[in-house]
Short mmCIF file of C-alpha atoms and ligand atoms in Angstrom, two decimals:
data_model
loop_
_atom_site.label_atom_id
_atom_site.label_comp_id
_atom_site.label_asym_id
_atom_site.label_seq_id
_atom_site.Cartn_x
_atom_site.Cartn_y
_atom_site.Cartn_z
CA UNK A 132 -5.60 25.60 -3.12
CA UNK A 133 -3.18 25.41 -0.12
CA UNK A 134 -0.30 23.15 -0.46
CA UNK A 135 -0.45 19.39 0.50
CA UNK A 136 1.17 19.33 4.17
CA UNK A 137 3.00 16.26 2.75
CA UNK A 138 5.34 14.86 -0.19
CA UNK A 139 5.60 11.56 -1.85
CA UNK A 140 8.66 10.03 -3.70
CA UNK A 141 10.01 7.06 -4.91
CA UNK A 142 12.61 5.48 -2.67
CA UNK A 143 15.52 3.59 -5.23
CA UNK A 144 17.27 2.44 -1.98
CA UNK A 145 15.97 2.11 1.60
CA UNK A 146 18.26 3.70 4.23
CA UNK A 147 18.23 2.30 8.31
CA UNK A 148 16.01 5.92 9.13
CA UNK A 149 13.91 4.94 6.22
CA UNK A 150 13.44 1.51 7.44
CA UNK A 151 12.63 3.17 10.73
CA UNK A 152 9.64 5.35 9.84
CA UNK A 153 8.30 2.44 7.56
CA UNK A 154 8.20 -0.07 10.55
CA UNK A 155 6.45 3.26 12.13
CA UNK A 156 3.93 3.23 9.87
CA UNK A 157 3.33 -0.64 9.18
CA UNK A 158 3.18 -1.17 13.54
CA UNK A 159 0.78 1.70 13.50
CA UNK A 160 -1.14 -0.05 11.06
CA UNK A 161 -1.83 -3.00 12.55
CA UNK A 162 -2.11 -1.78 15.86
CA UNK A 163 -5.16 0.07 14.76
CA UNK A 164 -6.54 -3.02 13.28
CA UNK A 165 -6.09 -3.30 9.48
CA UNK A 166 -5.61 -6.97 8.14
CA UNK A 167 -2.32 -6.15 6.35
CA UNK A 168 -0.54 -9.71 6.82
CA UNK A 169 0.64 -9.58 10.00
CA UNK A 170 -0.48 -10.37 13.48
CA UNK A 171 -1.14 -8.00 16.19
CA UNK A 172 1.42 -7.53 18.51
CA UNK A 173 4.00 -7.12 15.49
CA UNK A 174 7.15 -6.56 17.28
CA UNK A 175 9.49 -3.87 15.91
CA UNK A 176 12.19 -6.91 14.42
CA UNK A 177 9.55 -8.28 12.40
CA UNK A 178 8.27 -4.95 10.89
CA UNK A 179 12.24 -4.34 10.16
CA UNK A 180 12.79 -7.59 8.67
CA UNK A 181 10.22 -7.33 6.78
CA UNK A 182 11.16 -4.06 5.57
CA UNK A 183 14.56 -5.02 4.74
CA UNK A 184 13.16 -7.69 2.96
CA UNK A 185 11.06 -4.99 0.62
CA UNK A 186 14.64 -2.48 0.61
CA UNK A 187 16.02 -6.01 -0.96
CA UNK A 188 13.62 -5.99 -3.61
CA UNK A 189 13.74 -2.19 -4.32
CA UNK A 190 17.32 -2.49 -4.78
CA UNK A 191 16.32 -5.64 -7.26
CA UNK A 192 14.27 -3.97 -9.63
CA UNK A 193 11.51 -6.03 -8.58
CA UNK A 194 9.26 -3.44 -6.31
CA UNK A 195 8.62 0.36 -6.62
CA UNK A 196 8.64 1.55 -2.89
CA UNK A 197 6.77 5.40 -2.56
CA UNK A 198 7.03 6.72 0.66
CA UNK A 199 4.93 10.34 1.68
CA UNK A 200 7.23 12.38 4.87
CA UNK A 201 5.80 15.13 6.24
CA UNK A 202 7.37 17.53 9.17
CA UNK A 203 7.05 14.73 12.11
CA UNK A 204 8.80 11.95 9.48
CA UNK A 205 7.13 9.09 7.36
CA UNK A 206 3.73 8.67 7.62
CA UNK A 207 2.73 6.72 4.61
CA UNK A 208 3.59 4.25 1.91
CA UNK A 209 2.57 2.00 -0.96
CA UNK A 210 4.18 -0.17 -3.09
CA UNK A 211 3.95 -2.13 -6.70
CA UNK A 212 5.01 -5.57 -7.10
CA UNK A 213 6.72 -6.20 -10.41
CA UNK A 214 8.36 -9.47 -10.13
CA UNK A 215 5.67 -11.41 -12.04
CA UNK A 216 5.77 -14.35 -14.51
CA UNK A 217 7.71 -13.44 -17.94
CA UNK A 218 3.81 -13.39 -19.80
CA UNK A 219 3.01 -10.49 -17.38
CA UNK A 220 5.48 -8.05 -18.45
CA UNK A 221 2.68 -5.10 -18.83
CA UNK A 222 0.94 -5.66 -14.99
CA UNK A 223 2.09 -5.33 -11.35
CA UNK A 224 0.33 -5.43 -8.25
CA UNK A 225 -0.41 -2.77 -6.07
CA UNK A 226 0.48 -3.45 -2.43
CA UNK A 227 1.34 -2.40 0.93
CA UNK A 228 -0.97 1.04 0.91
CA UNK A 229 -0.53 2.23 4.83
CA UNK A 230 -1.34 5.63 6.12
CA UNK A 231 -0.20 6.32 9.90
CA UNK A 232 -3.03 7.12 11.55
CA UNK A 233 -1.87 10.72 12.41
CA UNK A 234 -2.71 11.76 9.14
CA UNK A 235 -5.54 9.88 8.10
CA UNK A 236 -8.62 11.22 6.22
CA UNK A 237 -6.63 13.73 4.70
CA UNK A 238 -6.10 12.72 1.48
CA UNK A 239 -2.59 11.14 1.69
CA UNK A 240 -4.45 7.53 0.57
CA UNK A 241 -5.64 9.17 -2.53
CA UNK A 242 -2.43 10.93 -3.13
CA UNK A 243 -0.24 7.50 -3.11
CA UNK A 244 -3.01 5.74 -5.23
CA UNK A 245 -2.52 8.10 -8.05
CA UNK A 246 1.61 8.67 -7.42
CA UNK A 247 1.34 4.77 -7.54
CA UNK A 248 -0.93 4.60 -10.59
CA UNK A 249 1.86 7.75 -12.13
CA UNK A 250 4.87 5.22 -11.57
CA UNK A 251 3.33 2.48 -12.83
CA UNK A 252 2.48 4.34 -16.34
CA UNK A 253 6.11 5.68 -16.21
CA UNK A 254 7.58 1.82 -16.14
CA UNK A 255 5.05 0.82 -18.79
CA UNK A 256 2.48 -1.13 -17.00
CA UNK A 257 -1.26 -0.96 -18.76
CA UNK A 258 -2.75 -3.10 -15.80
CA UNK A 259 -2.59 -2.99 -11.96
CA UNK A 260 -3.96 -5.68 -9.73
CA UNK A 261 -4.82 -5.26 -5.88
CA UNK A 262 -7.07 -7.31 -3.10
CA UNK A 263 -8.12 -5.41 -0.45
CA UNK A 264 -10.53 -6.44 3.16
CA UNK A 265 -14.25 -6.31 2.09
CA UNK A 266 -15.92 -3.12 2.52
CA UNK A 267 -12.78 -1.64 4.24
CA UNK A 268 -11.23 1.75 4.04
CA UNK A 269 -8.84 0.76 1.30
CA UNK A 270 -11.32 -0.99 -1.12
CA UNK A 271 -13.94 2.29 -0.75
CA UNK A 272 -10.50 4.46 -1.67
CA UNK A 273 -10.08 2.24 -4.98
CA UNK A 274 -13.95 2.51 -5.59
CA UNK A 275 -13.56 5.81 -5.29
CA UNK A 276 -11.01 6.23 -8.26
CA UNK A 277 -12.09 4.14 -10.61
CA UNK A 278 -11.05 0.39 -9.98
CA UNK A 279 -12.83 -2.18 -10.86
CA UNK A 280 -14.53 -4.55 -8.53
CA UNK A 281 -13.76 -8.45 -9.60
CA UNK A 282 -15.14 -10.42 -6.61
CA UNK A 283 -14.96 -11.24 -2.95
CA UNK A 284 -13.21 -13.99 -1.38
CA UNK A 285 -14.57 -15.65 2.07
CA UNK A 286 -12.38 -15.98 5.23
CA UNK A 287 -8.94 -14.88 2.96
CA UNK A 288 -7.18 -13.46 5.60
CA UNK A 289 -7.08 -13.09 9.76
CA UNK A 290 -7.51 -9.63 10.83
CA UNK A 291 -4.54 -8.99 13.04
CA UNK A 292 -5.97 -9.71 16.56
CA UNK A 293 -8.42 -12.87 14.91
CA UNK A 294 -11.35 -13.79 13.33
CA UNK A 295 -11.66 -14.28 9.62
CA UNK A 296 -12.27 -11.26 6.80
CA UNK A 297 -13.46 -11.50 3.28
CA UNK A 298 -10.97 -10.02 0.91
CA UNK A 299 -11.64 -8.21 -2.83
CA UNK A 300 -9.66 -8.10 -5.65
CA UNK A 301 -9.42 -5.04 -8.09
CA UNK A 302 -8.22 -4.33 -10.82
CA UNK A 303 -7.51 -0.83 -12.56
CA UNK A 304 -6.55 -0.96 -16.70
CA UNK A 305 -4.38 2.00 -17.01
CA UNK A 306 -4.82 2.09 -20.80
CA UNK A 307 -8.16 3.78 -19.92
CA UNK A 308 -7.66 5.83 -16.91
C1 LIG B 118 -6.87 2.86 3.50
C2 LIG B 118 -5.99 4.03 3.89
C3 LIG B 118 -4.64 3.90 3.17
C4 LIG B 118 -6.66 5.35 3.48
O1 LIG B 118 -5.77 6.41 3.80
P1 LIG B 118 -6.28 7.92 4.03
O2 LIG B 118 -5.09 8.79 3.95
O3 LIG B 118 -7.14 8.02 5.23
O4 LIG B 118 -7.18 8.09 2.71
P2 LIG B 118 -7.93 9.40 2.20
O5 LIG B 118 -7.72 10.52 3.19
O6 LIG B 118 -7.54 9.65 0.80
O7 LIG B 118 -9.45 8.95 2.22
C5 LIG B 118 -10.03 8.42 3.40
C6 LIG B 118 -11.33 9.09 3.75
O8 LIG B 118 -11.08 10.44 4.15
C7 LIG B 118 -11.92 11.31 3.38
N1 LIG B 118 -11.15 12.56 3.22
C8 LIG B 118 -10.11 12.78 2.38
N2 LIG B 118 -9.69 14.05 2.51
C9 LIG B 118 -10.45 14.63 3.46
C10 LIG B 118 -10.47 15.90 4.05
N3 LIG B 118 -9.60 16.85 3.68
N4 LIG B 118 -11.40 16.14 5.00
C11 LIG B 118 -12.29 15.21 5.37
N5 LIG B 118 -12.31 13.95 4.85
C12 LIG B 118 -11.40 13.67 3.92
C13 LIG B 118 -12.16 10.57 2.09
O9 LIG B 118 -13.31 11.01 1.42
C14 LIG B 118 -12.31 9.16 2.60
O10 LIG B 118 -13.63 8.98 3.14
P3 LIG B 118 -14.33 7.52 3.31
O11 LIG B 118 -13.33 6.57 3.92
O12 LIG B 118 -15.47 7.79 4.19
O13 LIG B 118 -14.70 7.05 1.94
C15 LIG B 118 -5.78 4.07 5.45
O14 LIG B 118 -7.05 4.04 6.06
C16 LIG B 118 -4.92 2.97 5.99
O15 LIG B 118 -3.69 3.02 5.92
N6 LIG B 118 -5.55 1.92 6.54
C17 LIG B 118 -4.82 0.83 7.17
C18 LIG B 118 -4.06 0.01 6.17
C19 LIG B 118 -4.98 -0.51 5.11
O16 LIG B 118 -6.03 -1.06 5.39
N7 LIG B 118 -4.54 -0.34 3.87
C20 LIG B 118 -5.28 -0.77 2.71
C21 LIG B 118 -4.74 -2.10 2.30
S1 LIG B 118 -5.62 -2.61 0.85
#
């Protein structure tokens, strides 16, 4: 099998070039359409700030940040959310899965789903929690690899240039996987 032509890791602290590719990557995203919280046009100070915001929480304890490089820089990135109430202790939520789309259908989305799914095991977590658009590219991933389908929910979100989109939650029990 020939080698992946990229490589994930786990970011502990978020450097300025860092924050650079991930803005990158999150601009991309939305440009291209995918309802991912923010508005199209997202200008490159918002995408920062909200970056820094995520570095912030990194450096906290309170999120795992992966990022995947490849030769041309970052190109993708997911995260798990682990600042949850005190009777939560064994969940997180899964969040923030963006592939530039350079290097799309490739198998990168896989790859962070299961490098996510790896961290979260390593930290202890037995349950992981995730909503993605209805019928989107995302949600088929999860289908894909085993999450479980909860329910939809109406008009959740905007997509980023308007219009409403139904959202689904997931859920994936590691103690099975
Ligand atoms: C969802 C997302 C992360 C998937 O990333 P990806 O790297 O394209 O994911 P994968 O390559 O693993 O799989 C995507 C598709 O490519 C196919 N694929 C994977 N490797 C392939 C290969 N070597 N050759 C051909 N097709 C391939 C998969 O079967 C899958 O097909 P499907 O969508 O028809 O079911 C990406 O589309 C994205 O970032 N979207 C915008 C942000 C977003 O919506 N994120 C999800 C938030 S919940």
């Amino acid at each position: 099998m020939s080698k992946a032509p990229w490589s994930i890791r786990r970011l502990r602290a978020v450097d300025d070039a860092q924050i650079d590719g991930l803005t990158d990557v999150l601009i991309d995203c939305v440009e291209g359409g995918a309802s991912v919280s923010f508005m199209h046009p997202l200008s490159r100070e918002r995408a920062a700030a909200f970056w820094r915001r995520v570095a912030h929480g990194v450096a906290a304890g309170e999120r795992i940040l992966l990022i995947a490089e490849d030769t041309q820089g970052l190109c993708g990135t997911v995260q798990l959310l682990l600042d949850l109430p005190e009777n939560q202790p064994h969940r997180a939520d899964l969040a923030k899965m963006l592939v530039h789309r350079r290097v799309r259908r490739q198998g990168l989305g896989v790859a962070l789903l299961l490098a996510a799914e790896a961290a979260a095991r390593e930290g202890g977590k037995t349950l992981l929690v995730l909503d993605a658009v209805t019928g989107g590219d995302g949600a088929r991933l999860y289908e894909r690899h085993g999450w479980q389908r909860v329910g939809d929910i109406p008009d959740y979100a905007l997509w980023p240039r308007g219009g409403f989109c139904s959202t689904t939650v997931y859920y994936r029990n590691l103690k099975q996987a």
